Amino acid sequence: MKVHKLFQRMRFGIFALFGLIVLSTSLLCIRTVDTELSAEYAANSQSIAKTIADASVDILLNRNLATLQSLIDQFLEVQGIRYIYITDETGEFLAHTFVPGIPEAILESDPFRTEPVERSLPGMGDFLEVSSPILAGVAGTVHLGMDLDLVALKIQRAIGQQVYLISILLVFGVLASIWLVNLVARPLAELLAYAVETARRPPEERAHAVRNEKLLERDDEVGQLARLILYMSRTRPPSGPGVLPDQGEARSAA
Amino acid sequence: MDTATHSRPATERGAGGGQLWSRRTLVHSSCAAALLAPWARWANAALSAGSGVSPGAGSAAAPGRQAPFRGAAGDEIVLGTSAAFTGPSRGLGNELYRGAMAYFRQINDSGGINGRRVTLKLYDDGYQPDPCVENTLKLMLEDQVFLLFGYVGTPTVTRVLPMLKKFQEERIYMFFPFTGAQPQREPPYGDFAFNLRASYRQETAGLVENFLATGRRRIAVFYQADAYGRSGWAGVRAALENHGETIAGEATYQRGARFTGTMRAQVEILQRAAPDAVICVGAYAACAAFARDAIDLGLRVPIANLSFVGSENLVNLLSEGRDDPEAYTRWLVNSQVVPSYEDESVPAVREYRELMARHDPQIPEEFLDEPYNPLPQSFVSLEGFVNAKLMCEIFRRFDGEPIRAGLEDAVFSIRDFDLGIGEQVSFGPERRQGLQRVYYTVVEDGRFVPLTDWNALPA
C-alpha cells in the first residue's frame, strides 16, 4: 500500500517552490548579465577606440597610412570588433577594414560624430559603433564597430550557462525532495498496512497472529505507533475517554 | 648549403613566475609595446639624455640578449628570411628566393666572399603578419642571423619593423624587402631597413601620371585590405591629389583570396564609379580573379598592377587553358621595378638568365605542401637576383670579418655602383633606397613587353 495522497501536495509544493526560485533567479540573472555585459562591451569598445586614437596621432601626422592600417588590422583581431575606420579632419576615410567596400550607411553617416550609435549594415549584421576623436578631433576620428550579434550571443551563452546550472539544481532538488519524502512515506505505508491487517482480524486473533518485527523494532515515531497499535489490538478498549497506556506498557505488550 | 625550417608557435614556460606563456603572447606583447611607443621618438631621446643609456638599452632584459649575436662568425654569413613559401602568394616568396639563391650559389661555388659562404636561414610565414613576427624573433634570438634579407610583403614587414627598433642596440637590419611600402622608408623605422626597389609611391605615381596624360581621369583602386593595399591606395591618392583629382572608386579584398574565389562584388562597386582605369594593389591570385570578373562583367578598362603582384603568375592564371589566352591579359598594364628579364641587352639580365639556368634553385621540400612549378625566369626572381648581387657587394666592402656595427658604413660606401641593370645604385644616410626607376609593361603573346605607347592601351 502506498501513501500517495498525503505527500502529493507536498511534492507539488516543493516543485512550485523550487520553480519559483529558479524563475526568479533566472530573471534576475538575465537582467544582471545582460546589463553588465552590455555595459562592459560598450566600455571596452570605447577604450579600444581611444587607444587607437591615441596611438594614431603621430602616425597620422606623419601621413603614414600603411602603418595606420597595420595598427587597425591588429585591433581587428580583438574578438567582437568587426570593423574599424578612421576619418581625417575633413571627414575623408583614411583607413578602414571593410571588404569589399565601405557600406553606404557608413559613407552617409556623420564622420565627426563621437556618440555611440547602433547600426544595422546590410550583409554584415548589427553593430554598436563607438568613436573617439584623435587629438581632440582636429586630426580625425576613430570609429569602431562591435558586433552586437556576437555580444548578444555571448550574453545568451553566459545566461544560458547560469540558467543551465540553476535548472540542474532544480532537478536535483526536486529528485532529492521526492526521495526524502519517499523515505518517510515507505514506513508509514507499512504502518498503515499493518494497522489495516490488524483491524481486519477478529479481536481474539489479534494478540497472537499480528506481528511485524521490522516495524516494531524501529525506534522512531513509526515504531512507537506500531507498538501502540499492537498494544491496542491486545487490550480491550478503555472504559473511559482520556485513558491511554503509557509508553512503558505499550513496549512491554510488544 | 642553405637551410630551411618551418616555424610554428610553441608554448614555453615563463622564466620568472612559472606561468605558461605562449610565444605568441610574448610576440604580441613586445610588438604592442614596440608599435605604440616608437612614434614618440623624443621619448627615447629623452631617456638617453636623462640616463646616459642609449635608446634601446631598455631591451637588455629581453630573452636571449645575453648571448652575442653571431651570423657572420666562422666561414659563413647567415642571412635570415621569413617569406611566403606556402599559401596563395607563395609564388612571390618562392621566386624571390630562387633568384637570390642563383646568385648566392654562384658566389659560394667560387669560394664565397673573402672565404665566407653566404647561407639563408628560411622560415615560412605564408604572407601572414603573426607568423612573420614569430619567425623574426626566432631568427634574431635563436638563430642569431647576421641580418634579415628578402622578406616578402607589406603587412608582414610593417609588423616586423617595430621589432627592429626594439632591438636597435643589436643593429640588426632588414635588407631589400620585397615591398615598396613607405614604413621602412620613413621615420621612425626607416633607419632599420635598406631598400633596393622603387617604392609603391613611385609606381603608383607613374601609373597615375601616365593614365592622366592619356585622358583617363577617373581612376579607381582595387586593393588588399591591409597595410600593402593601404600603401598603394595612399600612393594613388597622393598622385591624383597632385593633379587635383580624387580616387573615383575603391573596393577591397581580404588577403589570402584565391583565384577560384569571386570578385564580383568588388567589380560591381567599381562599375558604379565608371572608371577609366583601375589600379590593383594586390597579389596575383586576387588580382587575376578581379581582372577575370571585371572583364566578364563588362568593366573593360586598363587594369594596372604593381610590381608586387607577381606578373607571370598573374598571366598564367588568366591565360592557361583558355581558347583566347589574351581575352583577359590584353587589359593588363603592370609596373615593374626591374627591367624585363627578356631584355638580354642588359648585362645583369644576361647573368641572371645564365645563373638561373645553371643552378636552377629549388624550393626546400619542407615548404612543398603542394606541387610547385618554378618559373624559368620572372620579374620577382630577377629582383631576388639583383638583391643578392648587391648584398654580396656590400659584404665585399668589409675589410675583415663582417660585423653589424660596420653594416651601415658598408652600405653607404655604395656610390654610383653599376649593378648591371642600367641604373646606378647609391646609398647614403638620407638615401636608403637604391633604385628609383619604374618600368611599365603589357602582355603580348603571353609575355611581358615594355609599354611604349600609353595611347595604344585598349579603351
PDB file of N, CA and C in Angstrom, chain B residues 263-327:
ATOM      1  N   MET B 263      35.199  37.890 -57.313  1.00  0.00           N
ATOM      2  CA  MET B 263      35.429  39.302 -57.030  1.00  0.00           C
ATOM      3  C   MET B 263      34.293  40.137 -57.631  1.00  0.00           C
ATOM      4  N   ARG B 264      33.170  39.502 -57.836  1.00  0.00           N
ATOM      5  CA  ARG B 264      32.062  40.190 -58.489  1.00  0.00           C
ATOM      6  C   ARG B 264      31.557  41.371 -57.672  1.00  0.00           C
ATOM      7  N   ALA B 265      31.511  41.214 -56.378  1.00  0.00           N
ATOM      8  CA  ALA B 265      31.041  42.320 -55.529  1.00  0.00           C
ATOM      9  C   ALA B 265      31.955  43.531 -55.694  1.00  0.00           C
ATOM     10  N   GLN B 266      33.247  43.268 -55.746  1.00  0.00           N
ATOM     11  CA  GLN B 266      34.204  44.367 -55.917  1.00  0.00           C
ATOM     12  C   GLN B 266      34.035  45.015 -57.293  1.00  0.00           C
ATOM     13  N   VAL B 267      33.839  44.185 -58.303  1.00  0.00           N
ATOM     14  CA  VAL B 267      33.671  44.725 -59.659  1.00  0.00           C
ATOM     15  C   VAL B 267      32.422  45.601 -59.720  1.00  0.00           C
ATOM     16  N   GLU B 268      31.355  45.129 -59.103  1.00  0.00           N
ATOM     17  CA  GLU B 268      30.105  45.905 -59.136  1.00  0.00           C
ATOM     18  C   GLU B 268      30.274  47.260 -58.455  1.00  0.00           C
ATOM     19  N   ILE B 269      31.020  47.272 -57.366  1.00  0.00           N
ATOM     20  CA  ILE B 269      31.275  48.556 -56.685  1.00  0.00           C
ATOM     21  C   ILE B 269      32.026  49.504 -57.607  1.00  0.00           C
ATOM     22  N   LEU B 270      33.043  48.987 -58.274  1.00  0.00           N
ATOM     23  CA  LEU B 270      33.839  49.858 -59.145  1.00  0.00           C
ATOM     24  C   LEU B 270      33.078  50.239 -60.407  1.00  0.00           C
ATOM     25  N   GLN B 271      32.230  49.360 -60.866  1.00  0.00           N
ATOM     26  CA  GLN B 271      31.435  49.692 -62.057  1.00  0.00           C
ATOM     27  C   GLN B 271      30.565  50.918 -61.808  1.00  0.00           C
ATOM     28  N   ARG B 272      30.067  51.029 -60.598  1.00  0.00           N
ATOM     29  CA  ARG B 272      29.219  52.181 -60.265  1.00  0.00           C
ATOM     30  C   ARG B 272      30.009  53.490 -60.345  1.00  0.00           C
ATOM     31  N   ALA B 273      31.333  53.393 -60.186  1.00  0.00           N
ATOM     32  CA  ALA B 273      32.175  54.595 -60.259  1.00  0.00           C
ATOM     33  C   ALA B 273      32.562  54.930 -61.696  1.00  0.00           C
ATOM     34  N   ALA B 274      32.234  54.045 -62.631  1.00  0.00           N
ATOM     35  CA  ALA B 274      32.546  54.242 -64.052  1.00  0.00           C
ATOM     36  C   ALA B 274      33.987  54.714 -64.267  1.00  0.00           C
ATOM     37  N   PRO B 275      34.947  53.910 -63.887  1.00  0.00           N
ATOM     38  CA  PRO B 275      36.338  54.351 -64.005  1.00  0.00           C
ATOM     39  C   PRO B 275      36.873  54.244 -65.433  1.00  0.00           C
ATOM     40  N   ASP B 276      37.929  55.038 -65.702  1.00  0.00           N
ATOM     41  CA  ASP B 276      38.635  54.936 -66.986  1.00  0.00           C
ATOM     42  C   ASP B 276      39.779  53.937 -66.883  1.00  0.00           C
ATOM     43  N   ALA B 277      40.205  53.685 -65.671  1.00  0.00           N
ATOM     44  CA  ALA B 277      41.279  52.708 -65.421  1.00  0.00           C
ATOM     45  C   ALA B 277      41.189  52.265 -63.974  1.00  0.00           C
ATOM     46  N   VAL B 278      41.680  51.058 -63.718  1.00  0.00           N
ATOM     47  CA  VAL B 278      41.700  50.547 -62.348  1.00  0.00           C
ATOM     48  C   VAL B 278      43.142  50.194 -61.989  1.00  0.00           C
ATOM     49  N   ILE B 279      43.572  50.652 -60.842  1.00  0.00           N
ATOM     50  CA  ILE B 279      44.895  50.265 -60.350  1.00  0.00           C
ATOM     51  C   ILE B 279      44.695  49.242 -59.244  1.00  0.00           C
ATOM     52  N   CYS B 280      45.282  48.075 -59.428  1.00  0.00           N
ATOM     53  CA  CYS B 280      45.144  46.999 -58.437  1.00  0.00           C
ATOM     54  C   CYS B 280      46.373  46.976 -57.543  1.00  0.00           C
ATOM     55  N   VAL B 281      46.129  46.884 -56.258  1.00  0.00           N
ATOM     56  CA  VAL B 281      47.222  46.779 -55.293  1.00  0.00           C
ATOM     57  C   VAL B 281      46.997  45.470 -54.546  1.00  0.00           C
ATOM     58  N   GLY B 282      47.495  44.399 -55.150  1.00  0.00           N
ATOM     59  CA  GLY B 282      47.227  43.104 -54.547  1.00  0.00           C
ATOM     60  C   GLY B 282      48.226  42.062 -54.995  1.00  0.00           C
ATOM     61  N   ALA B 283      47.936  40.810 -54.641  1.00  0.00           N
ATOM     62  CA  ALA B 283      48.775  39.686 -55.058  1.00  0.00           C
ATOM     63  C   ALA B 283      48.105  38.995 -56.246  1.00  0.00           C
ATOM     64  N   TYR B 284      48.867  38.142 -56.929  1.00  0.00           N
ATOM     65  CA  TYR B 284      48.424  37.668 -58.244  1.00  0.00           C
ATOM     66  C   TYR B 284      47.106  36.902 -58.224  1.00  0.00           C
ATOM     67  N   ALA B 285      46.861  36.103 -57.215  1.00  0.00           N
ATOM     68  CA  ALA B 285      45.646  35.285 -57.231  1.00  0.00           C
ATOM     69  C   ALA B 285      44.395  36.171 -57.196  1.00  0.00           C
ATOM     70  N   ALA B 286      44.382  37.132 -56.285  1.00  0.00           N
ATOM     71  CA  ALA B 286      43.221  38.018 -56.147  1.00  0.00           C
ATOM     72  C   ALA B 286      43.112  38.952 -57.344  1.00  0.00           C
ATOM     73  N   CYS B 287      44.243  39.468 -57.809  1.00  0.00           N
ATOM     74  CA  CYS B 287      44.197  40.416 -58.932  1.00  0.00           C
ATOM     75  C   CYS B 287      43.763  39.704 -60.211  1.00  0.00           C
ATOM     76  N   ALA B 288      44.172  38.459 -60.363  1.00  0.00           N
ATOM     77  CA  ALA B 288      43.730  37.691 -61.536  1.00  0.00           C
ATOM     78  C   ALA B 288      42.221  37.448 -61.443  1.00  0.00           C
ATOM     79  N   ALA B 289      41.752  37.125 -60.271  1.00  0.00           N
ATOM     80  CA  ALA B 289      40.307  36.907 -60.092  1.00  0.00           C
ATOM     81  C   ALA B 289      39.531  38.187 -60.387  1.00  0.00           C
ATOM     82  N   PHE B 290      40.086  39.306 -59.953  1.00  0.00           N
ATOM     83  CA  PHE B 290      39.410  40.576 -60.207  1.00  0.00           C
ATOM     84  C   PHE B 290      39.386  40.883 -61.711  1.00  0.00           C
ATOM     85  N   ALA B 291      40.535  40.724 -62.375  1.00  0.00           N
ATOM     86  CA  ALA B 291      40.598  41.019 -63.816  1.00  0.00           C
ATOM     87  C   ALA B 291      39.615  40.123 -64.578  1.00  0.00           C
ATOM     88  N   ARG B 292      39.576  38.861 -64.217  1.00  0.00           N
ATOM     89  CA  ARG B 292      38.647  37.916 -64.859  1.00  0.00           C
ATOM     90  C   ARG B 292      37.199  38.375 -64.692  1.00  0.00           C
ATOM     91  N   ASP B 293      36.810  38.663 -63.458  1.00  0.00           N
ATOM     92  CA  ASP B 293      35.416  39.041 -63.200  1.00  0.00           C
ATOM     93  C   ASP B 293      35.102  40.416 -63.775  1.00  0.00           C
ATOM     94  N   ALA B 294      36.066  41.322 -63.751  1.00  0.00           N
ATOM     95  CA  ALA B 294      35.832  42.668 -64.291  1.00  0.00           C
ATOM     96  C   ALA B 294      35.519  42.585 -65.780  1.00  0.00           C
ATOM     97  N   ILE B 295      36.329  41.845 -66.485  1.00  0.00           N
ATOM     98  CA  ILE B 295      36.126  41.760 -67.940  1.00  0.00           C
ATOM     99  C   ILE B 295      34.863  40.967 -68.258  1.00  0.00           C
ATOM    100  N   ASP B 296      34.620  39.924 -67.491  1.00  0.00           N
ATOM    101  CA  ASP B 296      33.389  39.141 -67.700  1.00  0.00           C
ATOM    102  C   ASP B 296      32.141  39.993 -67.455  1.00  0.00           C
ATOM    103  N   LEU B 297      32.225  40.918 -66.507  1.00  0.00           N
ATOM    104  CA  LEU B 297      31.060  41.744 -66.172  1.00  0.00           C
ATOM    105  C   LEU B 297      31.018  43.042 -66.986  1.00  0.00           C
ATOM    106  N   GLY B 298      31.953  43.197 -67.875  1.00  0.00           N
ATOM    107  CA  GLY B 298      31.892  44.346 -68.795  1.00  0.00           C
ATOM    108  C   GLY B 298      32.691  45.563 -68.360  1.00  0.00           C
ATOM    109  N   LEU B 299      33.481  45.435 -67.310  1.00  0.00           N
ATOM    110  CA  LEU B 299      34.334  46.558 -66.908  1.00  0.00           C
ATOM    111  C   LEU B 299      35.623  46.458 -67.727  1.00  0.00           C
ATOM    112  N   ARG B 300      35.573  46.969 -68.921  1.00  0.00           N
ATOM    113  CA  ARG B 300      36.697  46.795 -69.852  1.00  0.00           C
ATOM    114  C   ARG B 300      37.501  48.074 -69.966  1.00  0.00           C
ATOM    115  N   VAL B 301      38.376  48.225 -68.989  1.00  0.00           N
ATOM    116  CA  VAL B 301      39.285  49.371 -68.933  1.00  0.00           C
ATOM    117  C   VAL B 301      40.671  48.812 -68.596  1.00  0.00           C
ATOM    118  N   PRO B 302      41.725  49.590 -68.839  1.00  0.00           N
ATOM    119  CA  PRO B 302      43.049  49.096 -68.446  1.00  0.00           C
ATOM    120  C   PRO B 302      43.090  48.757 -66.957  1.00  0.00           C
ATOM    121  N   ILE B 303      43.643  47.600 -66.653  1.00  0.00           N
ATOM    122  CA  ILE B 303      43.761  47.156 -65.267  1.00  0.00           C
ATOM    123  C   ILE B 303      45.257  47.088 -64.935  1.00  0.00           C
ATOM    124  N   ALA B 304      45.690  48.031 -64.110  1.00  0.00           N
ATOM    125  CA  ALA B 304      47.112  48.126 -63.786  1.00  0.00           C
ATOM    126  C   ALA B 304      47.422  47.366 -62.502  1.00  0.00           C
ATOM    127  N   ASN B 305      48.596  46.783 -62.471  1.00  0.00           N
ATOM    128  CA  ASN B 305      49.052  46.060 -61.277  1.00  0.00           C
ATOM    129  C   ASN B 305      50.443  46.545 -60.899  1.00  0.00           C
ATOM    130  N   LEU B 306      50.722  46.511 -59.606  1.00  0.00           N
ATOM    131  CA  LEU B 306      52.044  46.914 -59.142  1.00  0.00           C
ATOM    132  C   LEU B 306      53.012  45.725 -59.240  1.00  0.00           C
ATOM    133  N   SER B 307      54.289  46.042 -59.054  1.00  0.00           N
ATOM    134  CA  SER B 307      55.331  45.020 -59.224  1.00  0.00           C
ATOM    135  C   SER B 307      55.164  43.836 -58.283  1.00  0.00           C
ATOM    136  N   PHE B 308      54.586  44.090 -57.122  1.00  0.00           N
ATOM    137  CA  PHE B 308      54.460  43.029 -56.123  1.00  0.00           C
ATOM    138  C   PHE B 308      53.544  41.904 -56.597  1.00  0.00           C
ATOM    139  N   VAL B 309      52.715  42.201 -57.577  1.00  0.00           N
ATOM    140  CA  VAL B 309      51.636  41.265 -57.913  1.00  0.00           C
ATOM    141  C   VAL B 309      52.154  39.875 -58.279  1.00  0.00           C
ATOM    142  N   GLY B 310      53.333  39.806 -58.878  1.00  0.00           N
ATOM    143  CA  GLY B 310      53.803  38.516 -59.390  1.00  0.00           C
ATOM    144  C   GLY B 310      53.244  38.342 -60.786  1.00  0.00           C
ATOM    145  N   SER B 311      53.853  39.069 -61.727  1.00  0.00           N
ATOM    146  CA  SER B 311      53.268  39.228 -63.058  1.00  0.00           C
ATOM    147  C   SER B 311      53.075  37.914 -63.804  1.00  0.00           C
ATOM    148  N   GLU B 312      54.073  37.059 -63.771  1.00  0.00           N
ATOM    149  CA  GLU B 312      53.974  35.815 -64.556  1.00  0.00           C
ATOM    150  C   GLU B 312      52.878  34.910 -64.011  1.00  0.00           C
ATOM    151  N   ASN B 313      52.794  34.823 -62.702  1.00  0.00           N
ATOM    152  CA  ASN B 313      51.725  34.011 -62.112  1.00  0.00           C
ATOM    153  C   ASN B 313      50.358  34.589 -62.454  1.00  0.00           C
ATOM    154  N   LEU B 314      50.281  35.903 -62.500  1.00  0.00           N
ATOM    155  CA  LEU B 314      49.028  36.573 -62.864  1.00  0.00           C
ATOM    156  C   LEU B 314      48.611  36.181 -64.283  1.00  0.00           C
ATOM    157  N   VAL B 315      49.554  36.274 -65.191  1.00  0.00           N
ATOM    158  CA  VAL B 315      49.248  35.952 -66.586  1.00  0.00           C
ATOM    159  C   VAL B 315      48.925  34.470 -66.735  1.00  0.00           C
ATOM    160  N   ASN B 316      49.672  33.637 -66.041  1.00  0.00           N
ATOM    161  CA  ASN B 316      49.398  32.200 -66.130  1.00  0.00           C
ATOM    162  C   ASN B 316      47.970  31.880 -65.705  1.00  0.00           C
ATOM    163  N   LEU B 317      47.534  32.487 -64.609  1.00  0.00           N
ATOM    164  CA  LEU B 317      46.168  32.222 -64.129  1.00  0.00           C
ATOM    165  C   LEU B 317      45.129  32.697 -65.130  1.00  0.00           C
ATOM    166  N   LEU B 318      45.427  33.814 -65.794  1.00  0.00           N
ATOM    167  CA  LEU B 318      44.419  34.403 -66.680  1.00  0.00           C
ATOM    168  C   LEU B 318      44.419  33.800 -68.091  1.00  0.00           C
ATOM    169  N   SER B 319      45.474  33.100 -68.444  1.00  0.00           N
ATOM    170  CA  SER B 319      45.539  32.634 -69.832  1.00  0.00           C
ATOM    171  C   SER B 319      45.559  31.118 -69.978  1.00  0.00           C
ATOM    172  N   GLU B 320      46.006  30.412 -68.962  1.00  0.00           N
ATOM    173  CA  GLU B 320      46.144  28.963 -69.106  1.00  0.00           C
ATOM    174  C   GLU B 320      44.800  28.290 -69.342  1.00  0.00           C
ATOM    175  N   GLY B 321      44.786  27.439 -70.356  1.00  0.00           N
ATOM    176  CA  GLY B 321      43.603  26.628 -70.642  1.00  0.00           C
ATOM    177  C   GLY B 321      42.451  27.410 -71.242  1.00  0.00           C
ATOM    178  N   ARG B 322      42.695  28.596 -71.796  1.00  0.00           N
ATOM    179  CA  ARG B 322      41.608  29.388 -72.394  1.00  0.00           C
ATOM    180  C   ARG B 322      41.730  29.376 -73.913  1.00  0.00           C
ATOM    181  N   ASP B 323      40.575  29.434 -74.568  1.00  0.00           N
ATOM    182  CA  ASP B 323      40.576  29.467 -76.029  1.00  0.00           C
ATOM    183  C   ASP B 323      41.290  30.715 -76.529  1.00  0.00           C
ATOM    184  N   ASP B 324      40.970  31.827 -75.898  1.00  0.00           N
ATOM    185  CA  ASP B 324      41.641  33.073 -76.260  1.00  0.00           C
ATOM    186  C   ASP B 324      42.508  33.497 -75.074  1.00  0.00           C
ATOM    187  N   PRO B 325      43.789  33.131 -75.105  1.00  0.00           N
ATOM    188  CA  PRO B 325      44.644  33.401 -73.925  1.00  0.00           C
ATOM    189  C   PRO B 325      44.775  34.888 -73.613  1.00  0.00           C
ATOM    190  N   GLU B 326      44.474  35.739 -74.589  1.00  0.00           N
ATOM    191  CA  GLU B 326      44.647  37.177 -74.343  1.00  0.00           C
ATOM    192  C   GLU B 326      43.336  37.878 -74.011  1.00  0.00           C
ATOM    193  N   ALA B 327      42.289  37.112 -73.844  1.00  0.00           N
ATOM    194  CA  ALA B 327      40.979  37.721 -73.558  1.00  0.00           C
ATOM    195  C   ALA B 327      41.040  38.614 -72.322  1.00  0.00           C
TER     196      ALA B 327
END
